[in-house]
Amino acid sequence: MPIAVTDAITSLAVAEQTLALARWEEGGDFFTEWRDRLPPLSESDRAALAQLRRRYLYQRSAGQLLEGTVNLLLTSPLLAIAGFYDPPFQICAEPSVELAIGDGDESLQGRLDVLVLRDRLWIVVIESKKTALSVWTALPQSLAYLAANPDPDRPSFGFVTNGDEMFFVKLQQQPRRCYDLSRLFSPLTSLEELAIATQILRNLGNQ
């Protein structure tokens, strides 16, 4: 009987143990996609990001935002600016995923916020949380979703945000299952933080 991801994966330690997963500890050459050879942004891109940030800051100034509002104000328009709503990408809203664990007698099941596909390759999993929660609370479940990538020979990438902060994650399954993280970005701090995150999204889409 499938177990809900949110019920089974309650912490990073549980995620690592359940998924037979470990953080990459062998130098900085594993997850270079978030910092190397980032594509440039046009003036129109930066103008769109500035407007996105102004709207988010205005709505955020009234108090905490729920997950659906974060998706509406930030995640969805950011994906549009990064080009994920155009060919060759396909968007799946709240897709169901299932992952066999252990000897295969049990499985984890859950729904992602957004899944972006390119030729059946999982490019980026968007996991959003309401602003009252730390962005890191989404990491354990995000790792479980990335581990469900049906193509174990290719790495999968995740984008995790609560609106105020965001980070990226890379997970590979072969030759051994491991993951690593980018640094934390904060659109609340500056427009440049949001611009770099957009460049990283585009770079992941080009992989």
PDB file of C-alpha atoms in Angstrom:
ATOM      1  CA  MET A   1       0.000   0.000   0.000  1.00  0.00           C
ATOM      2  CA  PRO A   2       1.502   3.376  -0.980  1.00  0.00           C
ATOM      3  CA  ILE A   3       2.587   5.669   1.853  1.00  0.00           C
ATOM      4  CA  ALA A   4       2.249   9.436   1.507  1.00  0.00           C
ATOM      5  CA  VAL A   5       5.611  11.136   1.013  1.00  0.00           C
ATOM      6  CA  THR A   6       4.738  13.791   3.583  1.00  0.00           C
ATOM      7  CA  ASP A   7       3.955  11.092   6.164  1.00  0.00           C
ATOM      8  CA  ALA A   8       7.030   8.943   5.509  1.00  0.00           C
ATOM      9  CA  ILE A   9       9.712  11.556   4.801  1.00  0.00           C
ATOM     10  CA  THR A  10       9.598  13.786   7.867  1.00  0.00           C
ATOM     11  CA  SER A  11      13.218  14.977   8.055  1.00  0.00           C
ATOM     12  CA  LEU A  12      16.422  15.107   6.044  1.00  0.00           C
ATOM     13  CA  ALA A  13      17.863  12.206   8.058  1.00  0.00           C
ATOM     14  CA  VAL A  14      14.792  10.087   7.281  1.00  0.00           C
ATOM     15  CA  ALA A  15      15.002  11.012   3.599  1.00  0.00           C
ATOM     16  CA  GLU A  16      18.649   9.999   3.379  1.00  0.00           C
ATOM     17  CA  GLN A  17      18.055   6.706   5.175  1.00  0.00           C
ATOM     18  CA  THR A  18      14.845   5.775   3.343  1.00  0.00           C
ATOM     19  CA  LEU A  19      16.166   6.698  -0.101  1.00  0.00           C
ATOM     20  CA  ALA A  20      19.716   5.357   0.464  1.00  0.00           C
ATOM     21  CA  LEU A  21      20.877   8.878  -0.333  1.00  0.00           C
ATOM     22  CA  ALA A  22      23.932  10.875   0.756  1.00  0.00           C
ATOM     23  CA  ARG A  23      25.097  14.455   0.300  1.00  0.00           C
ATOM     24  CA  TRP A  24      28.015  14.872  -2.115  1.00  0.00           C
ATOM     25  CA  GLU A  25      31.201  15.405  -0.086  1.00  0.00           C
ATOM     26  CA  GLU A  26      33.935  15.015  -2.691  1.00  0.00           C
ATOM     27  CA  GLY A  27      34.597  18.570  -3.865  1.00  0.00           C
ATOM     28  CA  GLY A  28      32.799  21.236  -5.833  1.00  0.00           C
ATOM     29  CA  ASP A  29      32.649  19.544  -9.237  1.00  0.00           C
ATOM     30  CA  PHE A  30      29.311  17.739  -8.763  1.00  0.00           C
ATOM     31  CA  PHE A  31      26.738  20.555  -8.923  1.00  0.00           C
ATOM     32  CA  THR A  32      28.358  23.183 -11.143  1.00  0.00           C
ATOM     33  CA  GLU A  33      25.161  23.960 -13.082  1.00  0.00           C
ATOM     34  CA  TRP A  34      24.050  26.555 -10.517  1.00  0.00           C
ATOM     35  CA  ARG A  35      27.186  28.707 -10.754  1.00  0.00           C
ATOM     36  CA  ASP A  36      29.110  28.080 -14.010  1.00  0.00           C
ATOM     37  CA  ARG A  37      28.423  29.561 -17.479  1.00  0.00           C
ATOM     38  CA  LEU A  38      25.063  31.079 -16.580  1.00  0.00           C
ATOM     39  CA  PRO A  39      23.211  32.517 -19.607  1.00  0.00           C
ATOM     40  CA  PRO A  40      22.846  36.326 -19.721  1.00  0.00           C
ATOM     41  CA  LEU A  41      19.552  38.131 -19.162  1.00  0.00           C
ATOM     42  CA  SER A  42      18.159  40.751 -21.523  1.00  0.00           C
ATOM     43  CA  GLU A  43      16.948  44.179 -20.447  1.00  0.00           C
ATOM     44  CA  SER A  44      13.362  43.010 -20.958  1.00  0.00           C
ATOM     45  CA  ASP A  45      14.043  40.012 -18.701  1.00  0.00           C
ATOM     46  CA  ARG A  46      15.350  42.296 -15.972  1.00  0.00           C
ATOM     47  CA  ALA A  47      12.398  44.662 -16.351  1.00  0.00           C
ATOM     48  CA  ALA A  48       9.979  41.723 -16.000  1.00  0.00           C
ATOM     49  CA  LEU A  49      11.836  40.464 -12.919  1.00  0.00           C
ATOM     50  CA  ALA A  50      11.776  43.939 -11.373  1.00  0.00           C
ATOM     51  CA  GLN A  51       8.002  44.101 -11.819  1.00  0.00           C
ATOM     52  CA  LEU A  52       7.593  40.579 -10.437  1.00  0.00           C
ATOM     53  CA  ARG A  53       9.635  41.507  -7.365  1.00  0.00           C
ATOM     54  CA  ARG A  54       7.718  44.764  -6.794  1.00  0.00           C
ATOM     55  CA  ARG A  55       4.410  42.899  -6.853  1.00  0.00           C
ATOM     56  CA  TYR A  56       5.694  40.200  -4.527  1.00  0.00           C
ATOM     57  CA  LEU A  57       7.118  42.706  -2.025  1.00  0.00           C
ATOM     58  CA  TYR A  58       3.864  44.686  -2.064  1.00  0.00           C
ATOM     59  CA  GLN A  59       1.732  41.621  -1.305  1.00  0.00           C
ATOM     60  CA  ARG A  60       4.272  40.256   1.157  1.00  0.00           C
ATOM     61  CA  SER A  61       4.309  43.529   3.120  1.00  0.00           C
ATOM     62  CA  ALA A  62       0.754  42.811   4.305  1.00  0.00           C
ATOM     63  CA  GLY A  63       1.817  39.605   6.084  1.00  0.00           C
ATOM     64  CA  GLN A  64       2.606  35.930   5.533  1.00  0.00           C
ATOM     65  CA  LEU A  65       1.594  34.355   2.200  1.00  0.00           C
ATOM     66  CA  LEU A  66       0.057  30.936   1.695  1.00  0.00           C
ATOM     67  CA  GLU A  67       1.571  28.380  -0.658  1.00  0.00           C
ATOM     68  CA  GLY A  68      -0.977  29.003  -3.420  1.00  0.00           C
ATOM     69  CA  THR A  69      -0.295  32.735  -3.282  1.00  0.00           C
ATOM     70  CA  VAL A  70       3.479  32.148  -3.486  1.00  0.00           C
ATOM     71  CA  ASN A  71       2.912  30.049  -6.602  1.00  0.00           C
ATOM     72  CA  LEU A  72       0.674  32.711  -8.134  1.00  0.00           C
ATOM     73  CA  LEU A  73       2.863  35.722  -7.340  1.00  0.00           C
ATOM     74  CA  LEU A  74       6.353  34.291  -7.718  1.00  0.00           C
ATOM     75  CA  THR A  75       6.789  30.716  -8.936  1.00  0.00           C
ATOM     76  CA  SER A  76       4.533  30.805 -11.987  1.00  0.00           C
ATOM     77  CA  PRO A  77       5.724  34.169 -13.390  1.00  0.00           C
ATOM     78  CA  LEU A  78       9.350  33.210 -12.691  1.00  0.00           C
ATOM     79  CA  LEU A  79       8.936  30.011 -14.723  1.00  0.00           C
ATOM     80  CA  ALA A  80       7.422  32.080 -17.536  1.00  0.00           C
ATOM     81  CA  ILE A  81      10.343  34.527 -17.584  1.00  0.00           C
ATOM     82  CA  ALA A  82      12.814  31.619 -17.497  1.00  0.00           C
ATOM     83  CA  GLY A  83      11.124  30.157 -20.594  1.00  0.00           C
ATOM     84  CA  PHE A  84       9.648  26.972 -19.137  1.00  0.00           C
ATOM     85  CA  TYR A  85       6.181  27.615 -20.577  1.00  0.00           C
ATOM     86  CA  ASP A  86       7.519  27.495 -24.148  1.00  0.00           C
ATOM     87  CA  PRO A  87       8.755  24.620 -26.367  1.00  0.00           C
ATOM     88  CA  PRO A  88      10.390  22.189 -25.809  1.00  0.00           C
ATOM     89  CA  PHE A  89       9.140  22.151 -22.199  1.00  0.00           C
ATOM     90  CA  GLN A  90       5.907  20.701 -20.882  1.00  0.00           C
ATOM     91  CA  ILE A  91       4.342  21.671 -17.541  1.00  0.00           C
ATOM     92  CA  CYS A  92       2.552  19.145 -15.343  1.00  0.00           C
ATOM     93  CA  ALA A  93       0.607  20.739 -12.486  1.00  0.00           C
ATOM     94  CA  GLU A  94       0.392  18.653  -9.315  1.00  0.00           C
ATOM     95  CA  PRO A  95       1.489  15.369 -10.939  1.00  0.00           C
ATOM     96  CA  SER A  96       1.338  12.203  -8.866  1.00  0.00           C
ATOM     97  CA  VAL A  97       4.616  10.341  -8.375  1.00  0.00           C
ATOM     98  CA  GLU A  98       5.365   6.959  -6.825  1.00  0.00           C
ATOM     99  CA  LEU A  99       8.703   5.585  -5.651  1.00  0.00           C
ATOM    100  CA  ALA A 100       9.461   1.996  -4.609  1.00  0.00           C
ATOM    101  CA  ILE A 101      11.569   1.749  -1.443  1.00  0.00           C
ATOM    102  CA  GLY A 102      13.441  -1.024   0.323  1.00  0.00           C
ATOM    103  CA  ASP A 103      12.861  -4.374  -1.369  1.00  0.00           C
ATOM    104  CA  GLY A 104      10.001  -2.936  -3.414  1.00  0.00           C
ATOM    105  CA  ASP A 105       7.196  -4.106  -1.127  1.00  0.00           C
ATOM    106  CA  GLU A 106       6.481  -0.519  -0.087  1.00  0.00           C
ATOM    107  CA  SER A 107       6.214   2.663  -2.078  1.00  0.00           C
ATOM    108  CA  LEU A 108       5.993   6.378  -1.437  1.00  0.00           C
ATOM    109  CA  GLN A 109       3.359   8.432  -3.198  1.00  0.00           C
ATOM    110  CA  GLY A 110       2.805  12.160  -3.388  1.00  0.00           C
ATOM    111  CA  ARG A 111       2.009  15.176  -5.517  1.00  0.00           C
ATOM    112  CA  LEU A 112       4.481  17.833  -6.600  1.00  0.00           C
ATOM    113  CA  ASP A 113       3.528  21.466  -7.023  1.00  0.00           C
ATOM    114  CA  VAL A 114       4.885  21.671 -10.582  1.00  0.00           C
ATOM    115  CA  LEU A 115       6.953  19.328 -12.739  1.00  0.00           C
ATOM    116  CA  VAL A 116       8.724  20.580 -15.873  1.00  0.00           C
ATOM    117  CA  LEU A 117       9.490  17.969 -18.512  1.00  0.00           C
ATOM    118  CA  ARG A 118      11.702  18.006 -21.602  1.00  0.00           C
ATOM    119  CA  ASP A 119      11.673  14.898 -23.764  1.00  0.00           C
ATOM    120  CA  ARG A 120      10.674  12.824 -20.724  1.00  0.00           C
ATOM    121  CA  LEU A 121      13.622  14.201 -18.771  1.00  0.00           C
ATOM    122  CA  TRP A 122      12.780  15.759 -15.426  1.00  0.00           C
ATOM    123  CA  ILE A 123      14.360  19.212 -15.567  1.00  0.00           C
ATOM    124  CA  VAL A 124      13.147  20.914 -12.428  1.00  0.00           C
ATOM    125  CA  VAL A 125      10.742  20.100  -9.649  1.00  0.00           C
ATOM    126  CA  ILE A 126       9.128  23.150  -8.093  1.00  0.00           C
ATOM    127  CA  GLU A 127       8.288  22.698  -4.436  1.00  0.00           C
ATOM    128  CA  SER A 128       6.748  25.713  -2.703  1.00  0.00           C
ATOM    129  CA  LYS A 129       5.931  26.338   0.934  1.00  0.00           C
ATOM    130  CA  LYS A 130       4.094  29.205   2.586  1.00  0.00           C
ATOM    131  CA  THR A 131       6.286  32.074   3.736  1.00  0.00           C
ATOM    132  CA  ALA A 132       5.741  31.223   7.412  1.00  0.00           C
ATOM    133  CA  LEU A 133       7.739  28.007   6.916  1.00  0.00           C
ATOM    134  CA  SER A 134      11.472  27.764   6.427  1.00  0.00           C
ATOM    135  CA  VAL A 135      12.355  26.965   2.825  1.00  0.00           C
ATOM    136  CA  TRP A 136      14.457  24.047   4.109  1.00  0.00           C
ATOM    137  CA  THR A 137      11.332  22.221   5.294  1.00  0.00           C
ATOM    138  CA  ALA A 138      10.624  21.329   1.651  1.00  0.00           C
ATOM    139  CA  LEU A 139      14.016  19.676   1.060  1.00  0.00           C
ATOM    140  CA  PRO A 140      13.283  16.139   2.373  1.00  0.00           C
ATOM    141  CA  GLN A 141      10.136  15.744   0.266  1.00  0.00           C
ATOM    142  CA  SER A 142      11.828  17.341  -2.756  1.00  0.00           C
ATOM    143  CA  LEU A 143      14.600  14.728  -2.566  1.00  0.00           C
ATOM    144  CA  ALA A 144      11.977  11.978  -2.546  1.00  0.00           C
ATOM    145  CA  TYR A 145      10.318  13.407  -5.659  1.00  0.00           C
ATOM    146  CA  LEU A 146      13.643  13.796  -7.474  1.00  0.00           C
ATOM    147  CA  ALA A 147      14.553  10.208  -6.588  1.00  0.00           C
ATOM    148  CA  ALA A 148      11.385   9.099  -8.402  1.00  0.00           C
ATOM    149  CA  ASN A 149      12.838  10.239 -11.745  1.00  0.00           C
ATOM    150  CA  PRO A 150      12.152   7.277 -14.065  1.00  0.00           C
ATOM    151  CA  ASP A 151      15.423   7.854 -15.958  1.00  0.00           C
ATOM    152  CA  PRO A 152      18.131   6.834 -13.454  1.00  0.00           C
ATOM    153  CA  ASP A 153      20.954   7.499 -15.913  1.00  0.00           C
ATOM    154  CA  ARG A 154      20.341  11.241 -15.963  1.00  0.00           C
ATOM    155  CA  PRO A 155      20.483  13.681 -13.021  1.00  0.00           C
ATOM    156  CA  SER A 156      17.370  15.574 -11.972  1.00  0.00           C
ATOM    157  CA  PHE A 157      17.190  19.108 -10.647  1.00  0.00           C
ATOM    158  CA  GLY A 158      14.922  20.803  -8.135  1.00  0.00           C
ATOM    159  CA  PHE A 159      13.967  24.392  -7.387  1.00  0.00           C
ATOM    160  CA  VAL A 160      12.611  24.961  -3.885  1.00  0.00           C
ATOM    161  CA  THR A 161      11.116  28.208  -2.632  1.00  0.00           C
ATOM    162  CA  ASN A 162       8.863  29.730  -0.012  1.00  0.00           C
ATOM    163  CA  GLY A 163       8.853  33.046  -1.875  1.00  0.00           C
ATOM    164  CA  ASP A 164      11.202  34.835   0.487  1.00  0.00           C
ATOM    165  CA  GLU A 165      14.066  32.412  -0.173  1.00  0.00           C
ATOM    166  CA  MET A 166      14.969  29.773  -2.740  1.00  0.00           C
ATOM    167  CA  PHE A 167      17.628  27.191  -3.507  1.00  0.00           C
ATOM    168  CA  PHE A 168      18.443  24.519  -6.093  1.00  0.00           C
ATOM    169  CA  VAL A 169      19.188  20.831  -5.668  1.00  0.00           C
ATOM    170  CA  LYS A 170      20.757  18.209  -7.939  1.00  0.00           C
ATOM    171  CA  LEU A 171      20.239  14.485  -7.468  1.00  0.00           C
ATOM    172  CA  GLN A 172      21.880  11.627  -9.362  1.00  0.00           C
ATOM    173  CA  GLN A 173      21.027   7.946  -9.095  1.00  0.00           C
ATOM    174  CA  GLN A 174      23.953   6.388 -10.975  1.00  0.00           C
ATOM    175  CA  PRO A 175      26.599   5.195 -10.206  1.00  0.00           C
ATOM    176  CA  ARG A 176      25.380   5.932  -6.677  1.00  0.00           C
ATOM    177  CA  ARG A 177      22.527   7.992  -5.325  1.00  0.00           C
ATOM    178  CA  CYS A 178      23.703  11.363  -4.024  1.00  0.00           C
ATOM    179  CA  TYR A 179      22.665  15.021  -4.011  1.00  0.00           C
ATOM    180  CA  ASP A 180      23.993  18.517  -3.434  1.00  0.00           C
ATOM    181  CA  LEU A 181      22.609  22.025  -2.980  1.00  0.00           C
ATOM    182  CA  SER A 182      23.213  25.531  -4.266  1.00  0.00           C
ATOM    183  CA  ARG A 183      23.550  28.466  -1.943  1.00  0.00           C
ATOM    184  CA  LEU A 184      20.416  30.170  -0.673  1.00  0.00           C
ATOM    185  CA  PHE A 185      18.986  33.064  -2.711  1.00  0.00           C
ATOM    186  CA  SER A 186      16.731  35.756  -1.265  1.00  0.00           C
ATOM    187  CA  PRO A 187      14.599  37.926  -3.597  1.00  0.00           C
ATOM    188  CA  LEU A 188      13.737  40.012  -0.523  1.00  0.00           C
ATOM    189  CA  THR A 189      17.360  41.140  -0.365  1.00  0.00           C
ATOM    190  CA  SER A 190      17.840  42.403  -3.913  1.00  0.00           C
ATOM    191  CA  LEU A 191      16.718  42.134  -7.513  1.00  0.00           C
ATOM    192  CA  GLU A 192      20.082  40.600  -8.377  1.00  0.00           C
ATOM    193  CA  GLU A 193      19.292  37.556  -6.213  1.00  0.00           C
ATOM    194  CA  LEU A 194      16.156  36.943  -8.288  1.00  0.00           C
ATOM    195  CA  ALA A 195      18.072  37.547 -11.519  1.00  0.00           C
ATOM    196  CA  ILE A 196      20.708  34.939 -10.669  1.00  0.00           C
ATOM    197  CA  ALA A 197      17.996  32.414  -9.777  1.00  0.00           C
ATOM    198  CA  THR A 198      16.415  33.017 -13.194  1.00  0.00           C
ATOM    199  CA  GLN A 199      19.768  32.457 -14.906  1.00  0.00           C
ATOM    200  CA  ILE A 200      20.180  29.182 -13.015  1.00  0.00           C
ATOM    201  CA  LEU A 201      16.708  28.034 -14.068  1.00  0.00           C
ATOM    202  CA  ARG A 202      17.572  28.712 -17.694  1.00  0.00           C
ATOM    203  CA  ASN A 203      20.893  26.948 -17.327  1.00  0.00           C
ATOM    204  CA  LEU A 204      19.192  23.853 -15.911  1.00  0.00           C
ATOM    205  CA  GLY A 205      16.778  23.935 -18.819  1.00  0.00           C
ATOM    206  CA  ASN A 206      19.708  23.894 -21.225  1.00  0.00           C
ATOM    207  CA  GLN A 207      21.328  20.819 -19.708  1.00  0.00           C
TER     208      GLN A 207
END
